[in-house]
Tab-separated table of C-alpha atoms in Angstrom:
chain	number	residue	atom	x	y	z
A	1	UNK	CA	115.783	-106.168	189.375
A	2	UNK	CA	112.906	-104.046	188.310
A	3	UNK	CA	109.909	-104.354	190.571
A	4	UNK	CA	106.901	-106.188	188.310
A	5	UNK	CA	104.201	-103.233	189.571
A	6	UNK	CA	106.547	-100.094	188.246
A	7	UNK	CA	104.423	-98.519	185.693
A	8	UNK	CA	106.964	-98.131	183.517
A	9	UNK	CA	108.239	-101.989	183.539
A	10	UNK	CA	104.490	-103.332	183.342
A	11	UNK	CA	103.912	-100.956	180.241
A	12	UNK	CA	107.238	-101.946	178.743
A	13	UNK	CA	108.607	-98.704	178.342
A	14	UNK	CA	111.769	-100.232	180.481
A	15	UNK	CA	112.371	-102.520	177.902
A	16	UNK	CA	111.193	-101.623	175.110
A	17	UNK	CA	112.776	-97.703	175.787
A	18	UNK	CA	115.139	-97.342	178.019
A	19	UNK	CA	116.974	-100.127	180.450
A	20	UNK	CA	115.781	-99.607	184.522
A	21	UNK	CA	116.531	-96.764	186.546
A	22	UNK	CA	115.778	-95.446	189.640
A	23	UNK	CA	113.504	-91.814	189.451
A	24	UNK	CA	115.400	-89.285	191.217
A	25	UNK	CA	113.421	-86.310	190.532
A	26	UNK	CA	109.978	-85.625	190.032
A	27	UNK	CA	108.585	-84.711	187.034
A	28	UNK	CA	105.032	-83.487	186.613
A	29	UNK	CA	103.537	-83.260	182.675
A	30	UNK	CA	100.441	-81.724	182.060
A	31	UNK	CA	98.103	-80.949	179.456
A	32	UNK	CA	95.984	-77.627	179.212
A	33	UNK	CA	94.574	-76.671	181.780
A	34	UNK	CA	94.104	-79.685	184.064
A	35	UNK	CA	94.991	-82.830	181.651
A	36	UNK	CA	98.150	-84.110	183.945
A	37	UNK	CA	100.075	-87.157	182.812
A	38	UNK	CA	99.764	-90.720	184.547
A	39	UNK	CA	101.713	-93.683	183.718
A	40	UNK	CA	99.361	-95.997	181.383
A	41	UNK	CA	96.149	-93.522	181.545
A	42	UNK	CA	94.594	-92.760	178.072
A	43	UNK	CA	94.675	-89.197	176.600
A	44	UNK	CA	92.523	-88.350	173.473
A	45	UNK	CA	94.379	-87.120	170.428
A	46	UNK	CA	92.924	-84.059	170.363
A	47	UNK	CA	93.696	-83.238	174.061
A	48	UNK	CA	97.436	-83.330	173.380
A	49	UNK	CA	98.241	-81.090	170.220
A	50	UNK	CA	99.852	-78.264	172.091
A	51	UNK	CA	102.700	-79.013	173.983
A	52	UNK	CA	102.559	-79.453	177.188
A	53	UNK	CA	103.650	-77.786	180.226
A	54	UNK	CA	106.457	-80.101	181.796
A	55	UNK	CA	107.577	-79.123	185.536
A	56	UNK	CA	111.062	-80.523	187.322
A	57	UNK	CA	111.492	-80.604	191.110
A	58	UNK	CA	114.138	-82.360	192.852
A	59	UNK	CA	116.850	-79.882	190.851
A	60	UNK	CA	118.582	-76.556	192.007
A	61	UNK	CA	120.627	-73.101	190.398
A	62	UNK	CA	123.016	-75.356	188.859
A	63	UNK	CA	121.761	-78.514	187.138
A	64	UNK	CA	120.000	-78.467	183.758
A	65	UNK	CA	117.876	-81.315	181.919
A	66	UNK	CA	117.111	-83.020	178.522
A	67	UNK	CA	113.436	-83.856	177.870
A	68	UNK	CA	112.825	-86.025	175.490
A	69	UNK	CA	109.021	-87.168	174.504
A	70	UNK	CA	108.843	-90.328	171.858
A	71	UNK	CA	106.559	-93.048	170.827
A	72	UNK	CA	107.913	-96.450	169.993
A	73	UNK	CA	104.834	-98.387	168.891
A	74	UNK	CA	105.287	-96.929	165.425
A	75	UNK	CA	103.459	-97.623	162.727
A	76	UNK	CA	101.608	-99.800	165.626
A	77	UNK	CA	102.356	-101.824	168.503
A	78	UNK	CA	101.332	-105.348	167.093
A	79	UNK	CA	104.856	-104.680	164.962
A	80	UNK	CA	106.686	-101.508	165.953
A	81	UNK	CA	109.056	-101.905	163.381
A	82	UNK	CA	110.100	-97.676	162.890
A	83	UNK	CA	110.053	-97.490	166.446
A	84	UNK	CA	110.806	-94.853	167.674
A	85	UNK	CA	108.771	-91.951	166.877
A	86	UNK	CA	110.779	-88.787	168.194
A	87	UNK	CA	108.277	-86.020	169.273
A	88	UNK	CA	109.838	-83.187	171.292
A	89	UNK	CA	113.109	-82.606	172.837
A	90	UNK	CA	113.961	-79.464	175.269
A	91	UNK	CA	117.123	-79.120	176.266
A	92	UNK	CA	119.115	-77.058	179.350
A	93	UNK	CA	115.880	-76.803	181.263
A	94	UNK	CA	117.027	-74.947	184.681
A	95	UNK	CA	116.494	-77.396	187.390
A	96	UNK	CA	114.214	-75.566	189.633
A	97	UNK	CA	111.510	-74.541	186.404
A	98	UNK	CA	109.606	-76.125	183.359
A	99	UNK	CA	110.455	-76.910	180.236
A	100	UNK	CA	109.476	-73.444	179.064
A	101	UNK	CA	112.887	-71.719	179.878
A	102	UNK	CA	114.834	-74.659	178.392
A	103	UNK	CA	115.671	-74.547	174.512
A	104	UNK	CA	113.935	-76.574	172.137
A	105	UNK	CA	115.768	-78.168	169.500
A	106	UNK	CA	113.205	-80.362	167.929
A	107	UNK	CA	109.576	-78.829	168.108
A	108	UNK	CA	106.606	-80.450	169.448
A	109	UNK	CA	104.170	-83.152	167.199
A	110	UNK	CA	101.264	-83.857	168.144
A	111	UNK	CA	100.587	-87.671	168.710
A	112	UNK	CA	98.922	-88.977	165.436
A	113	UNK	CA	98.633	-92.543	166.285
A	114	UNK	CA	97.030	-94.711	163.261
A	115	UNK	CA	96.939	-98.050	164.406
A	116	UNK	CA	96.195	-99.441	168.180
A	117	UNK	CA	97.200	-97.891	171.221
A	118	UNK	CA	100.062	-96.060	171.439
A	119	UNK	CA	102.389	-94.882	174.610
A	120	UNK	CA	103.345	-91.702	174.319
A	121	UNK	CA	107.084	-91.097	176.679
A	122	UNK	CA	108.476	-88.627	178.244
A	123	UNK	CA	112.054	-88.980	179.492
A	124	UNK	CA	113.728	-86.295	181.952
A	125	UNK	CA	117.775	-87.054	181.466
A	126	UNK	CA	119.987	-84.991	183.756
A	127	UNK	CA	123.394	-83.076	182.188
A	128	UNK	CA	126.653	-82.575	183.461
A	129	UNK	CA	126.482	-78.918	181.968
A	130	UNK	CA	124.622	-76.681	179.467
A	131	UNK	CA	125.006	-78.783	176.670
A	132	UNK	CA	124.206	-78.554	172.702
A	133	UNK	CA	122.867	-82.404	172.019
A	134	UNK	CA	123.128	-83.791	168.776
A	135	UNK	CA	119.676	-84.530	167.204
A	136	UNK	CA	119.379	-87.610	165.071
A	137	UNK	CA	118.613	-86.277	161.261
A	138	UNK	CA	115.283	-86.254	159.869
A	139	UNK	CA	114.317	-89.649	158.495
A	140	UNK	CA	116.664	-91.651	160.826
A	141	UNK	CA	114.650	-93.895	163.287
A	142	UNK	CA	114.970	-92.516	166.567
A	143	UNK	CA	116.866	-94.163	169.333
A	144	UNK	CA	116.489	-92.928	172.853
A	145	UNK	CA	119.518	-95.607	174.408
A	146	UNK	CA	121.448	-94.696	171.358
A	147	UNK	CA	120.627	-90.504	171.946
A	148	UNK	CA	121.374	-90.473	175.482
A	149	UNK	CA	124.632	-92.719	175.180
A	150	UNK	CA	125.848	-90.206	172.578
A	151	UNK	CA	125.256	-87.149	174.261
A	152	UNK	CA	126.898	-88.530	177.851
A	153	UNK	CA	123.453	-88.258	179.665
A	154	UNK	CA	123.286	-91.548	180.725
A	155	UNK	CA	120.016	-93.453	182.090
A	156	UNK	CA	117.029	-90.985	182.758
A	157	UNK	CA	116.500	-89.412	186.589
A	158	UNK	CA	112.237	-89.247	185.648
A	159	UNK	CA	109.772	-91.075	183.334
A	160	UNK	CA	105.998	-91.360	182.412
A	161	UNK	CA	103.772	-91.961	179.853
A	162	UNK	CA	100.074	-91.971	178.568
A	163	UNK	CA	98.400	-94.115	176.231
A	164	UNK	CA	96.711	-92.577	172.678
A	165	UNK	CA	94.561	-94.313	169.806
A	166	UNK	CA	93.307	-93.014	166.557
A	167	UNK	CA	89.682	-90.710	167.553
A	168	UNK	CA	86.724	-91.870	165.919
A	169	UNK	CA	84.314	-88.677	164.794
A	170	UNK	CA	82.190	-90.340	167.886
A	171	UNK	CA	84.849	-90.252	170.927
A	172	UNK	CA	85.827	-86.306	169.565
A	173	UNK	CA	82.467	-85.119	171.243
């Protein structure tokens, strides 16, 4: 069973995202310049509208990765009802890189959250081979369980996540 102080389980993203796993790589996310990722810390808006520069270690020459980023408090997280918001996803990242030299098959949004506070996730899934995923089609409610079972890339080998909410004019400056 999931320990009750993993990030991840105490901010329901195992749950609410994806069942438990155990991290076998690391995975480093970061925000120009120096804005770096941490399970459950807040990021403003308008700190995260380019994407971000996503790091793997842990992989070598021949193993390649899915990232997927997604936010399933949509429209808010009193009653997520659309979750889940798909964001990014990279695909065939090299395992010994970023997600630069992978290929991106559904281009990065900026968060835009309206109501609350929003997590923002990025799952690292490990593939058996270069792989061409299939992408759910625009409109359909995104599914990260349901993506991963039906591209054969099982539970994810990294996770985190940062929290957003809507800027006021006042927390901008």
């Amino acid at each position: 069973m999931a320990k009750t102080t993993d990030p991840l389980v105490v901010g329901r993203v195992i749950g609410d995202v994806i069942d438990y796993f155990t991290p076998i790589v690391k995975m480093t996310v970061s925000y120009n310049p120096n804005k770096q990722v941490y399970n459950g810390h807040e990021l403003f808006p308008s700190a995260v509208t380019q994407k971000p520069k996503v790091e793997v270690q842990g992989g070598d020459m021949r193993s390649f990765f899915t990232l997927v980023m997604t936010d399933p408090d949509v429209p808010g997280p009193s009653d997520p009802y659309l979750r889940e918001h798909l964001h990014w996803i990279v695909t065939d990242i090299p395992g010994t890189t970023d997600a630069t030299f992978g290929r991106e098959v559904v281009s990065y949004e900026m968060p835009r959250p309206n109501i609350g506070i929003h997590r923002f996730v990025f799952l690292l899934f490990k593939q058996r081979k270069r792989q061409t995923v299939t992408t759910p089609s625009p409109g359909d409610h995104f599914n990260t369980r349901k993506f991963a079972e039906e591209n054969g890339l099982g539970l994810p080998v990294a996770a985190v996540f940062f929290n957003a909410q809507r800027e006021t004019a006042a927390r901008r400056r």
